[in-house]
Short mmCIF file of C-alpha atoms and ligand atoms in Angstrom, two decimals:
data_model
loop_
_atom_site.label_atom_id
_atom_site.label_comp_id
_atom_site.label_asym_id
_atom_site.label_seq_id
_atom_site.Cartn_x
_atom_site.Cartn_y
_atom_site.Cartn_z
CA MET L 1 2.46 -2.75 -23.54
CA GLU L 2 -0.08 -0.26 -22.12
CA LYS L 3 1.23 3.13 -21.07
CA TYR L 4 -0.25 6.32 -19.69
CA VAL L 5 -0.01 9.26 -22.12
CA ILE L 6 -0.44 12.43 -20.05
CA LYS L 7 -1.06 15.89 -21.51
CA GLY L 8 0.55 18.44 -19.19
CA GLY L 9 -0.82 21.72 -17.87
CA THR L 10 -3.63 20.13 -15.85
CA VAL L 11 -5.34 21.97 -13.00
CA LEU L 12 -7.48 19.44 -11.09
CA HIS L 13 -10.98 20.52 -10.09
CA GLY L 14 -13.95 18.61 -8.70
CA GLU L 15 -14.21 15.68 -6.31
CA VAL L 16 -12.93 12.16 -5.88
CA GLU L 17 -14.26 9.20 -3.85
CA ILE L 18 -11.56 7.26 -1.95
CA SER L 19 -11.65 3.45 -2.16
CA GLY L 20 -10.92 0.86 0.52
CA ALA L 21 -7.42 0.74 2.01
CA LYS L 22 -5.09 -1.50 -0.04
CA ASN L 23 -2.81 -2.28 2.92
CA ALA L 24 -5.77 -3.26 5.07
CA ALA L 25 -7.43 -5.36 2.33
CA VAL L 26 -4.25 -7.34 1.58
CA ALA L 27 -4.17 -8.51 5.21
CA ILE L 28 -7.92 -8.93 5.74
CA ILE L 29 -8.39 -11.18 2.69
CA PRO L 30 -5.75 -13.70 3.93
CA ALA L 31 -7.31 -13.38 7.41
CA ALA L 32 -10.58 -14.73 5.96
CA LEU L 33 -8.73 -18.06 5.58
CA MET L 34 -8.93 -18.43 9.35
CA VAL L 35 -12.71 -18.00 9.49
CA ASP L 36 -14.83 -21.15 9.69
CA GLY L 37 -17.79 -19.56 7.92
CA VAL L 38 -18.74 -16.85 5.44
CA CYS L 39 -17.10 -13.39 5.57
CA ARG L 40 -18.77 -10.53 3.76
CA ILE L 41 -16.13 -7.82 3.23
CA GLU L 42 -17.23 -4.38 2.01
CA ASN L 43 -15.20 -1.52 0.50
CA VAL L 44 -12.62 -3.87 -1.03
CA PRO L 45 -10.52 -1.83 -3.49
CA GLN L 46 -10.62 -3.03 -7.12
CA ILE L 47 -6.84 -3.44 -7.59
CA SER L 48 -4.62 -6.22 -8.86
CA ASP L 49 -3.17 -7.03 -5.41
CA THR L 50 -6.61 -7.89 -4.01
CA ASP L 51 -7.52 -9.80 -7.19
CA MET L 52 -4.36 -11.92 -6.81
CA LEU L 53 -5.03 -12.69 -3.16
CA LEU L 54 -8.65 -13.68 -3.88
CA THR L 55 -7.37 -15.98 -6.66
CA ILE L 56 -4.92 -17.57 -4.21
CA LEU L 57 -7.74 -18.20 -1.72
CA LYS L 58 -9.80 -19.81 -4.49
CA GLU L 59 -6.85 -22.09 -5.32
CA LEU L 60 -6.89 -23.16 -1.67
CA GLY L 61 -10.55 -24.14 -1.96
CA ALA L 62 -12.30 -20.97 -0.79
CA LYS L 63 -15.60 -19.93 -2.37
CA VAL L 64 -15.29 -16.28 -3.49
CA ARG L 65 -18.27 -14.30 -4.78
CA TYR L 66 -18.42 -10.60 -5.70
CA LEU L 67 -21.77 -9.19 -4.61
CA ASN L 68 -20.94 -5.86 -6.28
CA ARG L 69 -17.85 -3.87 -7.35
CA SER L 70 -16.48 -3.57 -3.84
CA THR L 71 -18.23 -6.23 -1.76
CA VAL L 72 -16.91 -9.78 -1.73
CA GLU L 73 -18.17 -12.87 0.05
CA ILE L 74 -15.48 -15.41 1.06
CA ASP L 75 -16.32 -18.86 2.42
CA CYS L 76 -13.25 -20.71 3.68
CA THR L 77 -15.16 -23.51 5.41
CA LYS L 78 -13.76 -26.05 2.99
CA VAL L 79 -10.25 -24.73 2.40
CA ARG L 80 -7.45 -27.27 2.47
CA ASN L 81 -3.78 -26.79 3.26
CA GLN L 82 -2.45 -27.21 -0.23
CA ASP L 83 0.13 -25.46 -2.37
CA ALA L 84 -0.97 -21.96 -3.33
CA PRO L 85 0.12 -20.79 -6.82
CA TYR L 86 3.84 -19.94 -6.69
CA ASP L 87 3.67 -17.44 -9.56
CA LEU L 88 0.96 -15.38 -7.85
CA MET L 89 2.43 -15.42 -4.33
CA ARG L 90 5.88 -14.35 -5.46
CA LYS L 91 4.47 -11.25 -7.19
CA ILE L 92 3.09 -9.51 -4.13
CA ARG L 93 4.64 -8.55 -0.83
CA ALA L 94 1.41 -9.24 1.07
CA SER L 95 1.68 -12.97 0.33
CA TYR L 96 3.62 -13.14 3.59
CA TYR L 97 0.28 -12.78 5.42
CA LEU L 98 -0.53 -16.29 4.23
CA ILE L 99 2.16 -17.53 6.64
CA GLY L 100 0.31 -16.24 9.71
CA ALA L 101 -3.13 -17.11 8.39
CA MET L 102 -2.25 -20.66 7.30
CA LEU L 103 -0.24 -21.34 10.46
CA GLY L 104 -3.23 -20.17 12.46
CA ARG L 105 -5.74 -22.22 10.50
CA PHE L 106 -3.78 -25.35 9.58
CA GLY L 107 -0.75 -25.33 11.88
CA SER L 108 1.57 -25.19 8.87
CA SER L 109 2.25 -23.10 5.76
CA LYS L 110 4.26 -23.20 2.55
CA THR L 111 4.57 -19.82 0.86
CA THR L 112 7.04 -18.12 -1.44
CA MET L 113 9.42 -15.43 -0.31
CA PRO L 114 7.37 -12.25 -0.79
CA GLY L 115 7.60 -10.10 -3.94
CA GLY L 116 6.35 -6.56 -4.19
CA CYS L 117 7.85 -3.17 -4.92
CA ASN L 118 11.61 -3.24 -5.14
CA PHE L 119 13.14 -0.38 -3.19
CA GLY L 120 16.06 -1.60 -1.14
CA VAL L 121 16.31 -4.70 0.98
CA ARG L 122 12.97 -5.81 2.44
CA PRO L 123 13.72 -8.71 4.78
CA ILE L 124 11.13 -10.71 6.72
CA ASP L 125 13.32 -11.58 9.71
CA GLN L 126 10.88 -9.97 12.16
CA HIS L 127 8.04 -12.07 10.73
CA ILE L 128 10.14 -15.20 11.25
CA LYS L 129 11.14 -14.05 14.74
CA GLY L 130 7.45 -13.77 15.61
CA MET L 131 6.41 -17.13 14.16
CA THR L 132 9.34 -18.87 15.86
CA ALA L 133 8.45 -17.26 19.20
CA LEU L 134 4.90 -18.59 18.75
CA GLY L 135 6.30 -22.10 18.46
CA ALA L 136 6.74 -22.59 14.71
CA GLN L 137 9.72 -24.22 13.02
CA VAL L 138 10.54 -21.95 10.02
CA ASP L 139 12.79 -22.92 7.11
CA ILE L 140 13.53 -20.99 3.93
CA ARG L 141 14.66 -23.13 0.99
CA ASN L 142 14.18 -23.30 -2.77
CA GLY L 143 12.39 -19.94 -2.75
CA TYR L 144 9.78 -21.10 -0.28
CA VAL L 145 9.11 -20.30 3.38
CA TYR L 146 8.08 -23.49 5.23
CA ALA L 147 6.52 -23.05 8.68
CA GLU L 148 5.25 -25.78 11.00
CA ALA L 149 3.69 -25.33 14.45
CA VAL L 150 5.55 -27.75 16.74
CA GLY L 151 2.85 -29.95 18.31
CA GLY L 152 0.31 -28.85 15.68
CA ARG L 153 -0.79 -25.54 17.24
CA LEU L 154 0.95 -22.26 18.03
CA HIS L 155 1.14 -21.07 21.64
CA GLY L 156 0.97 -17.52 23.02
CA THR L 157 4.19 -15.67 23.86
CA ARG L 158 5.73 -12.24 24.33
CA ILE L 159 7.50 -10.71 21.30
CA TYR L 160 9.53 -7.52 21.17
CA LEU L 161 9.96 -6.37 17.55
CA ASP L 162 13.51 -5.18 16.82
CA LYS L 163 12.09 -2.87 14.12
CA VAL L 164 8.71 -1.18 13.88
CA SER L 165 7.29 -3.33 11.10
CA VAL L 166 3.75 -3.08 9.71
CA GLY L 167 3.91 -6.48 8.05
CA ALA L 168 5.44 -8.31 10.99
CA THR L 169 2.94 -6.75 13.42
CA MET L 170 -0.01 -7.82 11.26
CA ASN L 171 1.42 -11.27 10.51
CA ILE L 172 1.97 -12.04 14.20
CA ILE L 173 -1.56 -10.83 15.01
CA LEU L 174 -2.87 -13.28 12.40
CA ALA L 175 -0.84 -16.21 13.72
CA ALA L 176 -1.61 -15.45 17.40
CA THR L 177 -5.37 -15.14 16.88
CA LEU L 178 -5.96 -18.93 16.93
CA ALA L 179 -2.92 -19.80 19.09
CA GLN L 180 -3.26 -21.41 22.51
CA GLY L 181 -3.00 -18.66 25.18
CA ARG L 182 -2.04 -14.98 25.26
CA THR L 183 0.41 -13.16 23.00
CA ILE L 184 1.85 -9.70 23.61
CA ILE L 185 3.57 -7.82 20.78
CA GLU L 186 5.78 -4.96 21.93
CA ASN L 187 7.25 -2.20 19.75
CA ALA L 188 4.35 -2.89 17.37
CA ALA L 189 3.56 -0.69 14.38
CA ARG L 190 0.50 1.58 14.79
CA GLU L 191 -0.77 2.15 11.22
CA PRO L 192 -4.55 2.51 10.67
CA HIS L 193 -4.61 -0.71 8.63
CA ILE L 194 -3.32 -2.64 11.65
CA VAL L 195 -6.32 -1.41 13.65
CA ASP L 196 -8.55 -2.38 10.71
CA LEU L 197 -7.20 -5.96 10.67
CA ALA L 198 -7.72 -6.28 14.43
CA ASN L 199 -11.27 -4.91 14.12
CA PHE L 200 -12.01 -7.38 11.32
CA LEU L 201 -10.73 -10.33 13.37
CA ASN L 202 -12.55 -9.18 16.52
CA SER L 203 -15.80 -8.93 14.53
CA MET L 204 -15.26 -12.61 13.65
CA GLY L 205 -14.78 -13.63 17.31
CA ALA L 206 -11.12 -12.87 18.02
CA ASP L 207 -9.90 -11.15 21.20
CA ILE L 208 -7.31 -8.50 20.21
CA ARG L 209 -6.63 -5.34 22.21
CA GLY L 210 -4.27 -2.42 21.81
CA ALA L 211 -4.02 -2.41 18.01
CA GLY L 212 -2.93 1.10 17.02
CA THR L 213 -0.64 1.35 20.03
CA ASP L 214 2.90 -0.03 20.37
CA THR L 215 1.66 -2.93 22.52
CA VAL L 216 -0.90 -5.37 21.12
CA LYS L 217 -2.43 -8.15 23.25
CA ILE L 218 -4.06 -11.19 21.64
CA ASN L 219 -5.94 -13.87 23.61
CA GLY L 220 -5.99 -16.91 21.34
CA THR L 221 -9.42 -18.36 20.52
CA GLU L 222 -10.54 -21.79 19.29
CA ARG L 223 -12.30 -20.68 16.11
CA LEU L 224 -13.57 -17.66 14.21
CA HIS L 225 -17.16 -17.37 12.98
CA GLY L 226 -18.36 -15.57 9.85
CA GLY L 227 -19.62 -12.00 9.71
CA THR L 228 -19.61 -8.70 7.80
CA TYR L 229 -16.88 -6.07 7.83
CA THR L 230 -16.22 -2.77 6.01
CA ILE L 231 -12.63 -1.85 5.21
CA ILE L 232 -11.46 1.68 6.09
CA PRO L 233 -10.71 4.26 3.36
CA ASP L 234 -7.20 4.30 1.94
CA GLN L 235 -4.99 6.86 3.69
CA ILE L 236 -2.34 6.80 0.94
CA GLU L 237 -4.78 6.99 -1.97
CA ALA L 238 -6.36 10.03 -0.29
CA GLY L 239 -2.95 11.58 0.34
CA THR L 240 -1.98 11.05 -3.29
CA TYR L 241 -5.00 13.01 -4.52
CA MET L 242 -4.34 15.73 -1.92
CA VAL L 243 -0.79 16.15 -3.24
CA ALA L 244 -2.01 16.04 -6.86
CA ALA L 245 -4.51 18.85 -6.13
CA ALA L 246 -1.79 20.92 -4.42
CA ALA L 247 0.80 20.30 -7.16
CA THR L 248 -1.56 21.22 -10.02
CA GLY L 249 -2.84 24.29 -8.14
CA GLY L 250 -6.40 23.04 -8.33
CA GLU L 251 -9.31 22.63 -5.91
CA VAL L 252 -10.45 19.09 -5.04
CA LEU L 253 -12.90 17.65 -2.52
CA ILE L 254 -11.61 14.26 -1.40
CA LYS L 255 -14.53 12.17 -0.11
CA ASN L 256 -14.91 9.07 2.08
CA ILE L 257 -11.81 9.62 4.25
CA ILE L 258 -10.94 9.55 7.96
CA PRO L 259 -9.32 12.97 8.66
CA LYS L 260 -7.36 11.62 11.64
CA HIS L 261 -5.44 9.28 9.30
CA LEU L 262 -4.41 12.23 7.11
CA GLU L 263 -3.29 14.64 9.83
CA CYS L 264 0.43 14.48 8.99
CA ILE L 265 -0.17 14.87 5.25
CA SER L 266 -2.58 17.80 5.80
CA ALA L 267 -0.09 19.50 8.12
CA LYS L 268 2.79 19.13 5.65
CA LEU L 269 0.69 20.44 2.75
CA ARG L 270 -0.36 23.47 4.82
CA GLU L 271 3.36 24.22 5.32
CA THR L 272 3.64 24.55 1.52
CA GLY L 273 0.91 27.18 1.56
CA THR L 274 -1.80 24.78 0.37
CA ILE L 275 -5.22 25.26 1.98
CA VAL L 276 -6.56 22.05 3.57
CA GLN L 277 -10.06 22.17 5.10
CA GLU L 278 -11.12 19.09 7.08
CA TYR L 279 -14.73 17.96 7.45
CA GLU L 280 -16.20 14.84 9.05
CA ASP L 281 -15.56 12.41 6.18
CA CYS L 282 -13.97 14.57 3.51
CA VAL L 283 -11.20 17.09 3.03
CA LEU L 284 -11.06 20.09 0.66
CA VAL L 285 -7.64 20.89 -0.83
CA LYS L 286 -7.05 24.25 -2.53
CA GLY L 287 -3.71 24.67 -4.31
CA ALA L 288 -1.65 27.80 -3.66
CA SER L 289 -0.58 30.12 -6.50
CA SER L 290 3.00 29.29 -5.57
CA LEU L 291 4.22 26.50 -3.33
CA ARG L 292 6.64 27.07 -0.44
CA ARG L 293 9.62 24.73 0.11
CA VAL L 294 9.39 22.28 3.01
CA ASN L 295 11.41 19.50 4.66
CA VAL L 296 9.90 16.03 5.01
CA LYS L 297 11.01 13.05 7.12
CA THR L 298 9.15 9.79 6.72
CA LEU L 299 8.39 7.86 9.92
CA PRO L 300 6.10 5.07 11.16
CA TYR L 301 2.51 6.20 11.82
CA PRO L 302 1.50 8.76 12.98
CA GLY L 303 4.55 10.30 11.25
CA PHE L 304 4.65 11.25 7.58
CA PRO L 305 4.01 8.01 5.66
CA THR L 306 6.85 6.61 3.57
CA ASP L 307 4.32 5.72 0.86
CA MET L 308 3.64 9.43 0.44
CA GLN L 309 7.33 10.20 -0.10
CA PRO L 310 7.46 9.84 -3.93
CA PRO L 311 4.27 11.87 -4.59
CA MET L 312 5.65 14.57 -2.25
CA GLY L 313 8.93 14.49 -4.18
CA ALA L 314 7.06 15.34 -7.38
CA LEU L 315 5.42 18.31 -5.64
CA LEU L 316 8.73 19.60 -4.21
CA CYS L 317 10.15 19.90 -7.74
CA LEU L 318 7.60 22.69 -8.19
CA ALA L 319 7.90 24.39 -4.78
CA ASN L 320 10.00 27.59 -4.63
CA GLY L 321 13.37 27.01 -3.01
CA THR L 322 15.32 24.06 -1.70
CA SER L 323 13.45 21.21 0.00
CA VAL L 324 14.88 18.15 1.74
CA ILE L 325 13.32 14.68 2.10
CA THR L 326 14.77 12.20 4.59
CA GLU L 327 13.51 8.64 4.07
CA GLY L 328 13.24 7.15 7.55
CA ILE L 329 11.93 3.69 6.63
CA TYR L 330 13.69 2.27 3.54
CA ASP L 331 17.30 2.18 2.37
CA ASN L 332 16.61 3.16 -1.19
CA ARG L 333 13.27 4.68 -2.09
CA TYR L 334 14.55 7.28 -4.57
CA LYS L 335 14.59 5.34 -7.86
CA TYR L 336 11.87 7.71 -9.12
CA VAL L 337 14.29 10.66 -8.82
CA ASN L 338 16.06 9.63 -12.04
CA GLU L 339 12.72 9.66 -13.82
CA LEU L 340 11.96 13.18 -12.52
CA ARG L 341 15.40 14.30 -13.72
CA LYS L 342 14.37 13.27 -17.25
CA MET L 343 11.64 15.94 -16.89
CA GLY L 344 14.15 18.63 -15.89
CA ALA L 345 14.02 18.28 -12.11
CA GLU L 346 17.18 19.15 -10.15
CA ILE L 347 17.55 16.66 -7.29
CA GLN L 348 20.60 15.41 -5.39
CA VAL L 349 20.36 12.09 -3.56
CA ASP L 350 22.80 10.95 -0.87
CA GLY L 351 21.68 7.73 0.85
CA ARG L 352 18.38 8.40 2.59
CA VAL L 353 18.44 12.17 1.91
CA ALA L 354 17.19 13.87 -1.26
CA VAL L 355 17.61 17.63 -1.90
CA PHE L 356 15.14 19.21 -4.35
CA GLU L 357 16.04 22.49 -6.10
CA GLY L 358 12.46 23.53 -6.81
CA GLY L 359 10.73 26.31 -8.70
CA LYS L 360 11.33 24.71 -12.09
CA ARG L 361 8.80 24.03 -14.83
CA LEU L 362 8.97 20.32 -15.59
CA THR L 363 8.89 19.17 -19.23
CA GLY L 364 7.11 16.08 -20.52
CA ALA L 365 9.22 12.99 -21.23
CA PRO L 366 9.02 9.18 -21.55
CA VAL L 367 9.42 7.89 -17.97
CA GLN L 368 9.01 4.70 -15.95
CA ALA L 369 6.91 3.81 -12.96
CA CYS L 370 9.66 2.24 -10.84
CA ASP L 371 7.17 1.04 -8.22
CA LEU L 372 3.62 1.72 -7.07
CA ARG L 373 4.04 5.08 -5.36
CA ALA L 374 6.83 6.18 -7.71
CA GLY L 375 4.35 5.63 -10.55
CA ALA L 376 1.82 7.91 -8.87
CA ALA L 377 4.56 10.52 -8.51
CA MET L 378 5.29 10.38 -12.25
CA VAL L 379 1.61 10.88 -13.08
CA ILE L 380 1.49 13.95 -10.80
CA ALA L 381 4.66 15.31 -12.44
CA GLY L 382 3.25 14.61 -15.91
CA MET L 383 0.02 16.50 -15.17
CA CYS L 384 2.10 19.52 -13.99
CA ALA L 385 4.67 19.43 -16.80
CA SER L 386 4.56 21.30 -20.11
CA GLY L 387 4.15 18.91 -23.02
CA THR L 388 3.38 15.19 -23.02
CA THR L 389 4.63 12.55 -20.61
CA VAL L 390 4.45 8.82 -21.33
CA VAL L 391 4.57 6.57 -18.25
CA GLU L 392 5.39 2.90 -18.77
CA ASP L 393 5.25 -0.06 -16.38
CA ILE L 394 1.84 1.16 -15.27
CA HIS L 395 1.04 -2.32 -13.89
CA TYR L 396 2.75 -1.12 -10.70
CA ILE L 397 0.26 1.74 -10.37
CA GLU L 398 -2.71 -0.53 -11.00
CA ARG L 399 -1.62 -2.73 -8.10
CA GLY L 400 -2.60 -0.06 -5.61
CA TYR L 401 -4.82 2.65 -7.10
CA GLU L 402 -8.38 1.77 -8.13
CA ASN L 403 -9.36 3.46 -11.42
CA PHE L 404 -6.52 5.98 -11.09
CA VAL L 405 -6.85 7.43 -14.61
CA GLY L 406 -10.67 7.51 -14.45
CA LYS L 407 -10.66 9.36 -11.15
CA LEU L 408 -8.06 11.90 -12.36
CA ASN L 409 -9.71 12.49 -15.76
CA ALA L 410 -13.03 13.12 -13.99
CA MET L 411 -11.26 16.08 -12.34
CA GLY L 412 -9.84 17.53 -15.55
CA ALA L 413 -6.72 15.49 -16.20
CA GLU L 414 -6.04 14.44 -19.80
CA ILE L 415 -4.60 10.94 -19.54
CA GLU L 416 -5.00 8.21 -22.12
CA ILE L 417 -4.11 4.55 -21.67
CA ILE L 418 -2.54 3.52 -24.97
CA ASP L 419 -1.23 0.13 -26.00
CA PHE L 420 2.21 0.45 -27.62
CA PRO L 421 2.76 -2.77 -29.57
CA GLU L 422 5.35 -1.09 -31.81
CA GLU L 423 7.30 0.45 -28.99
CA GLU L 424 9.64 3.08 -30.42
CA GLU L 425 7.81 4.50 -33.47
CA ASN L 426 4.67 5.42 -31.57
CA LEU L 427 6.61 6.77 -28.63
CA LYS L 428 8.72 9.08 -30.86
CA LYS L 429 5.58 10.23 -32.68
CA ILE L 430 3.81 11.11 -29.42
CA ILE L 431 6.80 12.98 -27.95
CA SER L 432 7.70 14.87 -31.15
CA VAL L 433 4.23 16.43 -31.56
CA SER L 434 4.16 17.76 -28.00
C1 EPZ A 501 4.06 -2.26 4.45
O1 EPZ A 501 5.20 -2.91 3.94
C2 EPZ A 501 3.34 -1.73 3.23
N1 EPZ A 501 2.99 -2.83 2.36
C3 EPZ A 501 4.24 -0.76 2.48
O2 EPZ A 501 3.43 -0.17 1.46
C4 EPZ A 501 4.69 0.35 3.41
O3 EPZ A 501 5.66 1.13 2.74
C5 EPZ A 501 5.31 -0.22 4.68
O4 EPZ A 501 4.40 -1.16 5.30
C6 EPZ A 501 5.63 0.86 5.71
O5 EPZ A 501 4.48 1.56 6.03
C7 EPZ A 501 1.91 -3.58 2.68
O6 EPZ A 501 1.26 -3.34 3.68
C8 EPZ A 501 1.58 -4.70 1.72
P1 EPZ A 501 7.51 -2.80 7.16
P2 EPZ A 501 6.09 -3.84 4.93
O7 EPZ A 501 7.62 -4.21 7.58
O8 EPZ A 501 5.20 -4.53 5.87
C9 EPZ A 501 12.19 -3.34 7.68
C10 EPZ A 501 2.81 0.50 -0.66
O9 EPZ A 501 3.29 1.31 -1.45
N2 EPZ A 501 11.84 -4.72 8.01
O10 EPZ A 501 6.76 -1.83 8.01
O11 EPZ A 501 7.01 -4.64 4.11
C11 EPZ A 501 11.86 -3.00 6.23
O12 EPZ A 501 12.93 -3.36 5.38
C12 EPZ A 501 3.74 -0.43 0.09
O13 EPZ A 501 1.58 0.36 -0.40
C13 EPZ A 501 12.82 -5.55 8.50
O14 EPZ A 501 13.98 -5.16 8.64
O15 EPZ A 501 6.92 -2.72 5.70
C14 EPZ A 501 11.68 -1.50 6.31
O16 EPZ A 501 12.94 -0.87 6.28
C15 EPZ A 501 5.19 -0.18 -0.27
N3 EPZ A 501 12.49 -6.84 8.82
C16 EPZ A 501 11.04 -1.30 7.68
O17 EPZ A 501 11.37 -2.48 8.44
C17 EPZ A 501 11.21 -7.32 8.68
O18 EPZ A 501 10.96 -8.49 9.02
C18 EPZ A 501 9.53 -1.17 7.66
O19 EPZ A 501 9.00 -2.24 6.90
C19 EPZ A 501 10.23 -6.45 8.18
C20 EPZ A 501 10.55 -5.15 7.86
#
């Protein structure tokens, strides 16, 4: 099993180029299913989630061609409504977008219940509420979600989301795009990747307004034509490198970003004493000699992103004083805290609140990546710790960060990816020499 072996004491210096937004790409690729023509999509991140979705589209009969590392051509002219591979769909949360896309294109869908990072209960009741309101009959049985548009085609409606949900907002946009008539989504999520999906669909002939606000209006169209679209830079990847630069006390230029998307992260880092200088499409982060404690509450966009909560937790272990994180989105997104405790961190968790007693030097240890963003947090902690840290379950990290180790090592990190066939012996050897 491959693991990251991280030599501590890193101070990051240099620059990093941000890739395309994972949470936009995992909705835009399924959206290509609805296009009767060829979509050329640029700035697609090279991560396992996008690979899996492209494989699923191929299984449905799409022609998929990589023109270069980050540009893919998808032709869904000849796709058929057939069973997509169960074992791939159940691995990723974003497989739920196939419901909206296949309902829109074929009038029916058969998908698995979504997989993805496991932090607390992650229902899809708001997705089902939306599809039902659009005129679909939805049944969940034997691990599958069956949806069928009554009368063969969905019809426009008005939907008020009980919870601000990124996935449900995007899924309903997908399904409504080819529905008969007008759909209005109220209490919609406003994340940048929702705007990106709407822009992609509009560039293919859809008629979607208000994405990025809490009310989205979709006038259903008959078909979507092909075209070219460039995915926005990844807000969370950029934020992760900003926090890594601040935590290691380094100086990093983060390139190919949209500063507006990072406002909350920049503001919070400035509160810690970190210098954050914004330019048109890049941001310069200069770590402070000592980090001030801060409080963080995660909220829907434009609040502090929940996906930045674990990386911020790693940083707060190092900040002087007591910091408090309140997780406003998920029931249980603190599994990584136990892994930080193995490195000497002092953290108390009570429900959605975590209290960090900072100012401690972390020590290297064998730890787990409990999920995608928790894994990034462990890498940040490992770079800051004294000694060597071994991170396992790195497949989570590779779901959402393109070339994570390569980008960090180019800025001075010392991370090796080592295969540990004989688990224990090697691990003990590595830790004992540190
Ligand atoms: C998306 O997940 C992202 N995943 C998550 O990023 C991100 O954490 C989340 O949005 C919030 O920003 C993808 O885009 C693939 P939600 P999603 O629906 O759509 C509850 C990462 O690290 N809820 O906005 O699943 C839900 O339990 C991943 O990149 C319902 O109750 O998130 C949560 O408490 C992790 N019913 C809250 O709403 C529903 O039908 C927000 O979830 C749907 C959600």
